Coordinates of C-alpha atoms and ligand atoms in Angstrom, one line a residue:
M27 CA -50.9 -62.5 26.6
H28 CA -53.1 -61.2 29.3
D29 CA -55.8 -60.1 26.7
L30 CA -56.3 -63.4 25.3
T31 CA -59.5 -65.6 26.3
L32 CA -58.7 -68.9 27.8
A33 CA -59.7 -70.7 24.5
E34 CA -57.0 -68.6 22.8
L35 CA -54.4 -69.2 25.6
A36 CA -55.4 -73.0 25.6
E37 CA -54.5 -72.9 21.7
A38 CA -51.1 -71.0 22.2
L39 CA -50.2 -73.5 24.9
A40 CA -51.3 -76.2 22.6
S41 CA -49.0 -74.9 19.6
R42 CA -46.1 -74.0 21.9
A43 CA -46.7 -70.2 21.0
C44 CA -45.9 -70.0 24.8
S45 CA -45.4 -72.1 27.7
S46 CA -47.5 -72.1 31.0
E47 CA -44.3 -70.9 32.9
E48 CA -44.1 -67.9 30.6
L49 CA -47.7 -67.2 30.9
T50 CA -48.0 -67.6 34.6
T51 CA -44.4 -65.4 35.1
H52 CA -46.3 -62.8 33.1
L53 CA -49.3 -62.7 35.0
L54 CA -47.8 -62.8 38.3
A55 CA -45.9 -59.9 37.2
R56 CA -49.0 -58.3 36.2
I57 CA -50.7 -58.7 39.5
E58 CA -47.4 -57.6 41.3
Q59 CA -47.4 -54.3 39.5
H60 CA -51.2 -53.6 39.4
D61 CA -53.2 -55.0 42.1
G62 CA -52.0 -52.4 44.6
E63 CA -54.6 -50.6 42.8
L64 CA -57.7 -52.9 43.0
N65 CA -56.9 -55.1 45.9
S66 CA -58.4 -57.9 44.0
L67 CA -56.3 -60.8 45.8
I68 CA -55.9 -61.7 49.3
T69 CA -53.0 -64.0 48.7
V70 CA -50.9 -64.6 45.8
D71 CA -49.5 -68.1 45.5
A72 CA -46.5 -67.4 43.1
D73 CA -44.1 -70.3 44.2
N74 CA -46.6 -73.0 43.7
A75 CA -48.1 -71.4 40.5
L76 CA -44.8 -71.4 39.0
A77 CA -44.0 -74.9 40.1
A78 CA -47.6 -76.2 39.0
A79 CA -46.9 -74.4 35.6
R80 CA -43.7 -76.0 35.2
Q81 CA -45.4 -79.2 36.0
A82 CA -48.0 -78.5 33.3
D83 CA -45.2 -78.1 30.7
A84 CA -43.9 -81.2 31.6
E85 CA -47.1 -82.8 31.1
R86 CA -47.6 -81.2 27.8
S87 CA -43.9 -82.5 26.7
A88 CA -44.9 -85.8 27.8
G89 CA -48.0 -85.8 25.4
R90 CA -50.4 -86.0 28.6
A91 CA -51.8 -82.5 28.4
G92 CA -55.7 -81.7 28.3
R93 CA -57.3 -78.4 26.9
L94 CA -56.8 -76.7 30.1
T95 CA -53.3 -77.9 30.9
G96 CA -51.3 -74.9 32.1
V97 CA -54.0 -72.1 32.1
P98 CA -53.8 -70.0 34.8
L99 CA -56.8 -69.3 37.2
I100 CA -57.6 -67.6 40.3
H101 CA -60.0 -69.3 43.0
K102 CA -62.4 -67.1 45.4
D103 CA -60.9 -67.2 48.8
I104 CA -64.1 -69.1 49.9
F105 CA -62.8 -72.5 48.1
L106 CA -60.6 -74.4 50.6
T107 CA -57.2 -74.8 49.2
A108 CA -54.9 -77.6 50.8
G109 CA -51.5 -75.8 52.2
V110 CA -52.8 -72.1 51.0
R111 CA -54.4 -69.7 53.5
T112 CA -58.4 -69.6 52.9
S113 CA -59.8 -66.6 54.8
C114 CA -63.0 -66.2 53.4
G115 CA -62.6 -62.3 53.7
S116 CA -62.7 -62.5 57.4
R117 CA -60.6 -62.0 60.4
M118 CA -61.8 -65.3 61.7
L119 CA -60.0 -67.4 59.2
K120 CA -57.5 -64.7 58.7
N121 CA -54.4 -67.4 59.4
F122 CA -56.7 -70.5 58.6
V123 CA -54.7 -73.1 56.3
P124 CA -56.9 -76.0 55.0
P125 CA -55.7 -79.6 55.2
F126 CA -57.7 -80.3 52.0
D127 CA -59.0 -78.9 48.6
A128 CA -62.5 -78.2 47.8
T129 CA -63.8 -80.5 45.0
V130 CA -63.8 -77.4 42.7
V131 CA -60.2 -76.5 43.2
E132 CA -59.2 -80.3 43.1
R133 CA -60.9 -80.8 39.8
C134 CA -59.3 -77.7 38.3
R135 CA -56.0 -78.8 39.4
Q136 CA -56.7 -82.4 37.8
A137 CA -57.5 -80.6 34.6
G138 CA -54.0 -79.0 34.8
M139 CA -54.9 -75.6 35.6
V140 CA -52.5 -73.5 37.6
M141 CA -54.0 -71.3 40.6
L142 CA -52.2 -67.9 40.9
G143 CA -53.9 -67.0 44.0
K144 CA -57.0 -66.2 46.2
A145 CA -59.6 -63.8 45.3
N146 CA -60.8 -61.0 47.8
M147 CA -64.5 -61.1 48.6
D148 CA -67.1 -59.8 50.9
E149 CA -66.8 -61.5 54.4
F150 CA -68.2 -64.7 54.2
A151 CA -69.8 -63.8 51.1
M152 CA -72.1 -61.4 52.7
G153 CA -72.3 -58.2 50.6
S154 CA -72.9 -56.7 47.1
S155 CA -69.9 -54.2 46.8
N156 CA -66.9 -56.3 48.2
E157 CA -66.5 -53.8 51.0
T158 CA -67.2 -56.0 54.1
S159 CA -63.9 -57.6 53.4
Y160 CA -61.5 -57.8 56.6
F161 CA -58.6 -57.3 53.9
G162 CA -60.2 -53.9 52.8
P163 CA -62.5 -53.1 49.8
V164 CA -61.8 -54.0 46.2
R165 CA -61.9 -51.3 43.4
N166 CA -63.6 -51.5 40.2
P167 CA -61.1 -51.8 37.4
W168 CA -63.3 -49.5 35.1
D169 CA -63.1 -46.6 37.8
L170 CA -61.1 -47.0 40.9
T171 CA -63.6 -44.8 42.9
R172 CA -66.3 -47.4 42.2
V173 CA -67.3 -51.0 43.6
P174 CA -66.8 -54.0 41.6
G175 CA -69.9 -55.8 42.8
G176 CA -69.9 -58.4 45.4
S177 CA -69.6 -60.8 47.2
S178 CA -67.1 -62.1 44.5
G179 CA -65.7 -58.9 43.5
G180 CA -62.1 -59.9 43.7
S181 CA -62.6 -62.4 41.0
A182 CA -64.5 -60.3 38.8
A183 CA -62.1 -57.4 39.0
A184 CA -59.2 -59.8 38.5
V185 CA -60.5 -61.0 35.5
A186 CA -61.7 -57.7 34.1
A187 CA -57.9 -56.4 34.7
G188 CA -56.2 -59.4 33.1
F189 CA -54.9 -60.8 35.9
A190 CA -56.1 -64.3 34.9
P191 CA -58.4 -65.5 32.0
V192 CA -60.9 -66.9 34.3
A193 CA -61.7 -67.0 38.0
T194 CA -64.2 -69.2 40.3
G195 CA -66.7 -67.5 42.4
T196 CA -69.8 -68.4 44.3
D197 CA -73.4 -66.9 44.1
T198 CA -75.8 -67.4 47.0
G199 CA -78.2 -64.2 46.0
G200 CA -76.2 -62.8 43.0
S201 CA -72.5 -62.8 43.8
I202 CA -71.2 -63.9 40.4
R203 CA -73.9 -62.4 38.2
Q204 CA -73.8 -58.9 39.8
P205 CA -70.0 -58.4 40.0
A206 CA -69.6 -59.8 36.6
A207 CA -72.3 -57.0 35.4
L208 CA -70.4 -54.1 37.2
C209 CA -67.0 -55.2 36.1
G210 CA -68.0 -56.0 32.4
I211 CA -67.4 -59.6 32.3
T212 CA -69.3 -63.1 31.8
G213 CA -70.3 -64.8 35.0
L214 CA -72.3 -68.3 35.2
K215 CA -74.2 -69.1 38.2
P216 CA -75.0 -72.8 37.6
T217 CA -78.1 -74.6 38.7
Y218 CA -78.2 -75.5 42.6
G219 CA -76.4 -78.9 42.6
R220 CA -74.7 -78.8 39.2
V221 CA -71.3 -78.0 41.2
S222 CA -70.3 -79.4 44.3
R223 CA -70.1 -77.5 47.6
F224 CA -67.7 -79.7 49.2
G225 CA -64.9 -77.6 50.6
M226 CA -66.7 -74.4 49.8
I227 CA -67.0 -72.3 53.1
A228 CA -71.1 -72.5 53.6
F229 CA -72.8 -69.1 53.8
A230 CA -76.3 -70.2 53.1
S231 CA -76.5 -73.9 52.1
S232 CA -79.7 -74.3 50.3
L233 CA -78.6 -71.0 48.0
D234 CA -75.0 -71.3 47.6
Q235 CA -73.6 -72.6 44.2
A236 CA -70.3 -72.3 42.5
G237 CA -69.7 -70.7 39.4
V238 CA -67.3 -69.1 36.9
F239 CA -66.0 -65.7 35.5
A240 CA -64.7 -65.4 32.1
R241 CA -64.4 -62.9 29.0
S242 CA -66.4 -64.8 27.1
A243 CA -69.1 -67.6 27.2
E244 CA -67.0 -70.0 25.5
D245 CA -64.4 -69.5 28.4
A246 CA -67.2 -70.1 30.9
A247 CA -68.1 -73.2 29.0
L248 CA -64.7 -74.6 28.9
L249 CA -64.2 -73.8 32.8
L250 CA -67.7 -75.1 33.9
Q251 CA -66.8 -78.5 32.1
A252 CA -63.7 -78.9 34.3
M253 CA -65.8 -78.2 37.5
A254 CA -69.4 -79.5 36.9
G255 CA -70.6 -82.9 37.8
F256 CA -71.8 -85.3 40.7
D257 CA -69.5 -85.4 43.9
P258 CA -70.4 -88.1 46.6
R259 CA -69.1 -85.6 49.2
D260 CA -71.8 -82.9 48.7
S261 CA -75.4 -84.6 49.6
T262 CA -77.1 -81.9 47.7
S263 CA -74.8 -82.6 44.2
A264 CA -77.2 -83.7 41.3
E265 CA -76.5 -87.2 40.0
L266 CA -76.7 -86.0 36.1
A267 CA -74.5 -86.5 33.3
V268 CA -72.5 -83.3 32.3
P269 CA -73.1 -82.2 28.8
D270 CA -70.7 -81.3 26.3
Y271 CA -71.0 -77.3 26.8
A272 CA -68.6 -76.1 24.2
A273 CA -70.5 -78.2 21.6
A274 CA -73.6 -76.4 22.5
L275 CA -72.2 -73.1 21.9
T276 CA -73.0 -73.0 18.4
Q277 CA -76.5 -73.9 17.8
P278 CA -78.6 -71.1 16.0
L279 CA -81.3 -69.5 18.1
A280 CA -83.8 -69.1 15.5
G281 CA -87.0 -70.2 17.1
L282 CA -86.0 -69.9 20.5
R283 CA -88.5 -68.4 22.9
I284 CA -87.4 -65.6 25.0
G285 CA -89.5 -64.1 27.7
V286 CA -88.7 -60.7 29.1
V287 CA -89.6 -60.6 32.6
D288 CA -91.8 -57.5 32.9
E289 CA -91.5 -57.0 36.7
F290 CA -87.8 -56.6 36.2
F291 CA -88.1 -53.7 33.9
G292 CA -90.0 -51.4 35.7
E293 CA -89.4 -48.9 38.8
G294 CA -86.0 -49.1 40.1
L295 CA -84.3 -49.7 36.9
D296 CA -81.7 -47.0 35.8
A297 CA -82.9 -45.4 32.5
G298 CA -79.7 -45.9 30.9
V299 CA -79.5 -49.6 31.8
A300 CA -83.0 -50.3 30.4
G301 CA -81.9 -48.9 27.3
A302 CA -78.8 -50.9 26.6
L303 CA -81.0 -53.9 27.6
E304 CA -83.8 -53.1 25.1
A305 CA -81.0 -52.8 22.5
A306 CA -79.6 -56.0 23.4
I307 CA -82.8 -57.9 23.3
G308 CA -83.1 -56.5 19.8
V309 CA -79.9 -58.4 19.1
L310 CA -81.2 -61.7 20.3
Q311 CA -84.4 -60.8 17.9
G312 CA -82.1 -60.1 15.2
L313 CA -80.6 -63.7 15.5
G314 CA -84.3 -65.0 15.3
A315 CA -85.2 -65.8 18.7
E316 CA -88.9 -64.9 19.2
V317 CA -89.3 -62.3 22.3
T318 CA -92.3 -62.1 24.3
R319 CA -93.1 -60.5 27.7
V320 CA -93.7 -62.7 30.8
H321 CA -94.9 -62.3 34.5
L322 CA -93.3 -63.4 37.6
P323 CA -96.1 -61.9 39.9
Q324 CA -94.6 -63.1 43.3
L325 CA -91.2 -61.3 42.2
G326 CA -91.6 -58.6 44.9
L327 CA -91.2 -61.2 47.6
S328 CA -87.8 -62.5 46.8
V329 CA -85.7 -59.6 48.6
P330 CA -87.5 -60.2 52.0
T331 CA -87.6 -63.8 51.5
Y332 CA -83.8 -64.1 50.9
Y333 CA -83.2 -62.1 53.8
V334 CA -85.0 -64.2 56.2
I335 CA -83.7 -67.6 54.6
A336 CA -80.1 -66.7 54.2
P337 CA -79.3 -65.3 57.3
A338 CA -81.2 -68.1 59.1
E339 CA -79.0 -70.5 57.4
A340 CA -76.1 -68.5 57.9
S341 CA -76.6 -68.3 61.5
S342 CA -76.5 -72.1 61.8
N343 CA -73.4 -72.3 59.5
L344 CA -71.4 -69.9 61.4
S345 CA -71.9 -71.4 64.6
R346 CA -68.9 -73.7 63.9
F347 CA -66.7 -70.6 64.3
D348 CA -66.5 -70.7 68.2
G349 CA -62.8 -70.1 69.1
V350 CA -62.2 -73.6 69.8
R351 CA -61.9 -75.9 66.7
Y352 CA -60.1 -73.6 64.3
G353 CA -60.1 -69.8 63.4
Y354 CA -59.7 -66.9 65.4
R355 CA -59.2 -67.3 69.2
C356 CA -59.2 -64.2 71.7
E357 CA -56.6 -63.6 73.9
A358 CA -56.4 -64.7 77.6
P359 CA -60.2 -65.9 77.8
K360 CA -61.6 -65.9 81.4
D361 CA -63.7 -69.0 80.9
L362 CA -65.4 -71.1 78.1
E363 CA -68.2 -68.3 77.9
D364 CA -65.9 -65.6 77.6
L365 CA -64.0 -67.8 74.9
Y366 CA -67.0 -68.1 72.7
K367 CA -68.2 -64.6 73.0
R368 CA -64.9 -62.6 72.6
S369 CA -63.7 -64.8 69.9
R370 CA -67.0 -64.2 67.7
S371 CA -67.3 -60.5 68.6
E372 CA -63.6 -59.9 67.5
G373 CA -63.2 -62.6 64.7
F374 CA -66.4 -61.4 62.9
G375 CA -67.1 -58.1 61.1
A376 CA -70.5 -55.9 61.4
E377 CA -72.3 -57.3 58.5
V378 CA -71.7 -60.9 59.5
K379 CA -72.8 -60.2 62.9
R380 CA -76.1 -58.6 61.5
R381 CA -76.9 -61.6 59.8
I382 CA -76.2 -64.1 62.6
M383 CA -78.5 -62.0 64.8
I384 CA -81.3 -61.7 62.0
G385 CA -80.8 -65.3 61.6
T386 CA -81.3 -66.4 65.3
Y387 CA -84.1 -64.3 65.5
V388 CA -86.3 -65.6 62.9
L389 CA -85.4 -69.2 63.8
S390 CA -86.1 -68.6 67.5
A391 CA -89.1 -70.3 69.2
G392 CA -92.0 -68.0 68.7
Y393 CA -90.9 -66.5 65.7
Y394 CA -90.1 -69.5 63.5
D395 CA -93.4 -69.8 62.1
A396 CA -93.9 -66.1 61.3
Y397 CA -90.8 -65.4 59.6
Y398 CA -88.9 -68.6 58.7
L399 CA -91.6 -70.9 57.6
K400 CA -93.4 -68.0 56.1
A401 CA -90.3 -67.3 53.9
Q402 CA -90.3 -70.8 52.9
R403 CA -93.7 -70.6 51.7
C404 CA -92.8 -67.4 49.8
R405 CA -90.0 -69.2 48.3
R406 CA -92.3 -71.7 46.9
L407 CA -94.6 -69.2 45.4
I408 CA -91.5 -67.4 43.8
T409 CA -90.3 -70.9 42.3
D410 CA -93.6 -71.7 41.2
D411 CA -93.8 -68.7 39.0
F412 CA -90.6 -69.3 37.2
R413 CA -92.1 -72.8 36.4
R414 CA -95.1 -71.3 34.8
A415 CA -92.8 -68.9 32.9
F416 CA -91.0 -71.7 31.6
E417 CA -93.8 -73.4 30.4
Q418 CA -94.4 -70.5 27.8
V419 CA -90.6 -69.7 26.9
D420 CA -86.9 -71.1 27.0
V421 CA -85.1 -68.3 28.8
L422 CA -85.9 -65.3 30.8
V423 CA -84.1 -62.2 30.4
A424 CA -83.7 -59.7 32.9
P425 CA -81.3 -57.2 33.8
S426 CA -78.2 -58.2 36.1
A427 CA -78.0 -55.3 38.5
P428 CA -80.4 -52.4 38.7
E429 CA -77.7 -49.8 37.7
V430 CA -74.1 -49.7 37.1
A431 CA -71.1 -49.7 39.5
F432 CA -71.9 -47.6 42.2
R433 CA -69.2 -45.6 44.3
L434 CA -67.3 -46.8 47.5
G435 CA -68.9 -45.9 50.3
E436 CA -72.3 -45.1 48.9
K437 CA -74.4 -47.7 50.3
A438 CA -72.1 -48.7 53.0
D439 CA -74.0 -47.4 55.8
D440 CA -77.4 -48.3 54.5
P441 CA -78.1 -52.1 54.5
L442 CA -81.4 -52.0 52.8
K443 CA -80.0 -49.9 49.9
M444 CA -77.3 -52.2 49.7
Y445 CA -79.6 -55.3 49.8
L446 CA -81.4 -53.9 47.0
S447 CA -78.5 -54.4 44.6
D448 CA -79.5 -57.8 44.5
I449 CA -83.1 -57.2 43.4
N450 CA -82.5 -58.8 39.9
T451 CA -80.7 -61.9 40.9
I452 CA -81.9 -63.4 44.4
A453 CA -85.2 -64.8 42.7
V454 CA -83.0 -66.9 40.9
N455 CA -81.1 -68.4 43.5
L456 CA -84.5 -68.8 45.8
A457 CA -85.6 -71.2 42.7
G458 CA -82.1 -73.0 42.3
L459 CA -82.1 -72.0 38.7
P460 CA -79.1 -71.2 36.6
G461 CA -78.1 -67.8 35.4
I462 CA -75.7 -66.1 33.5
S463 CA -74.6 -62.3 33.1
V464 CA -72.9 -60.9 29.8
P465 CA -71.8 -57.5 29.0
A466 CA -74.4 -55.5 27.1
G467 CA -73.5 -52.1 27.0
Q468 CA -72.0 -49.2 28.8
I469 CA -73.0 -45.9 30.3
Q470 CA -70.4 -43.5 30.7
G471 CA -67.7 -45.9 30.7
L472 CA -69.1 -48.2 33.0
P473 CA -70.4 -51.8 31.9
V474 CA -74.0 -53.0 32.1
G475 CA -74.8 -56.7 32.3
L476 CA -77.7 -58.6 30.6
Q477 CA -78.9 -61.7 32.9
L478 CA -80.3 -64.8 31.0
I479 CA -82.2 -67.3 33.1
G480 CA -82.7 -71.0 32.2
R481 CA -84.6 -74.2 33.6
H482 CA -83.0 -76.3 35.9
F483 CA -79.7 -77.7 34.5
E484 CA -79.9 -75.8 31.0
E485 CA -76.2 -74.3 31.7
A486 CA -75.7 -75.4 28.0
R487 CA -78.6 -73.4 26.8
L488 CA -77.6 -70.0 28.5
L489 CA -74.1 -70.6 27.3
N490 CA -75.4 -71.0 23.8
V491 CA -77.5 -67.9 23.7
A492 CA -74.8 -65.8 25.5
H493 CA -72.3 -67.1 22.8
Q494 CA -74.3 -66.1 19.9
F495 CA -74.9 -63.0 21.7
Q496 CA -71.1 -62.4 21.7
R497 CA -70.7 -63.2 18.2
E498 CA -72.8 -60.2 17.2
T499 CA -71.7 -57.9 19.8
D500 CA -68.4 -56.8 21.3
W501 CA -69.2 -55.6 24.6
H502 CA -67.4 -58.6 26.1
R503 CA -64.1 -57.7 24.6
Q504 CA -63.9 -54.1 25.8
R505 CA -61.2 -53.7 28.6
P506 CA -60.6 -51.2 31.2
A507 CA -58.3 -48.5 29.6
R508 CA -56.2 -48.4 32.8
F509 CA -55.5 -52.2 32.7
A510 CA -55.1 -52.4 28.8
Ligands
LIG616 N1 -75.4 -59.5 48.1 C1 -76.0 -60.8 48.6 C2 -75.8 -61.0 50.3 O1 -75.3 -60.3 50.9 C3 -75.7 -62.0 48.1 C4 -74.5 -62.5 48.4 C5 -74.0 -63.9 47.5 O2 -74.5 -64.1 46.7 N2 -73.0 -64.4 48.1 O3 -76.6 -61.8 50.9

């Protein structure tokens, strides 16, 4: 049962081949049995999950079921869940139980989905390897000595290991696409504004976007459908109609103009990854797509630009964790200043502190123009590059990550090396564009991801290309042997 896609499970539930209670019981047992090895979940919510599953079965018997009714999922622990601890991977929120649901959580619930638990993640979504979590690192199901990617590494590992057919994640600089690539699954980061950020703990508000992990593009389409759309509680949520994503999947690719981003295929890209991607591009060509090379000349600016803007916004967002209102509070503070200082020193981990310091510095009087303002100008140049590229082509292709999953600890002491893991994904966030990573090969048993990038709000097209690619290939059907 755990090997089926969401689409197949929805069918099994609809035909009564299984009940949601049976399915939920099976997946909870699997998590119990195997998650000790992966550490992909911070909280397993078995009692509520079983209650929700029974409720879903009752709705179905009463003839009120939708397509997703009774389908289990896992939420990244960055989404607020009413009554269920939401830690954001931090000691700061280790015991925080939110009073309300994030919009994403609420919409999945309204669609009848069953939440199994909350996925491990890098602390406050800062990281590319899931090693900065207060709750310990997540391991890659394909090789337990390697990282699953980050920051949504728990969500990606859980889906790859068959703990749930789908999971949610967030992507500020690559945190859906990069772990999807490293874990051999499909991960979609929608356009900024497509999915509500309400109730999603803020890291860098102008970049953060919620998205989905799945075992196929079709499944990603089904989950995105449930999550997407305007939310009056998020002022940056787009007031645009949501297309029928599933209906768009079947469109043939003949005549589609695909641009291979030259700058992404140069220095720094692993030769094996480059080879796998060349083959994948060949598959798209075989489907009738016209492939050309395009340039994004300012791409080299994206990592430095991001590492000014994201910490700046983070330093501001994380000022709310002061030991007073909610979250961790130090023992026996001497006075108010001591309370702030020690609560934050003890509550935040090293990477979060590094970001707060960088952010505070680049926003400070005297440095603001030299760093923050300049970064905003670079952001515009990068966005303009994409705009020009999309005058020539419909979809861009790039690697999702420069290499396959690296070893735990390999980059943990070198922030610059770690930051370069996102070199292929960050520019897309700076421009607010949608991107998807699909499994497109393997190197010595480790998955490779192909990234497709679209125009603003053209998720349907990305899902369409990804689905057509998956009809021709079976990389997305490979499962890690250990979790078969
Ligand atoms: N790895 C990047 C960072 O650490 C991106 C993280 C993310 O997308 N949440 O900032």
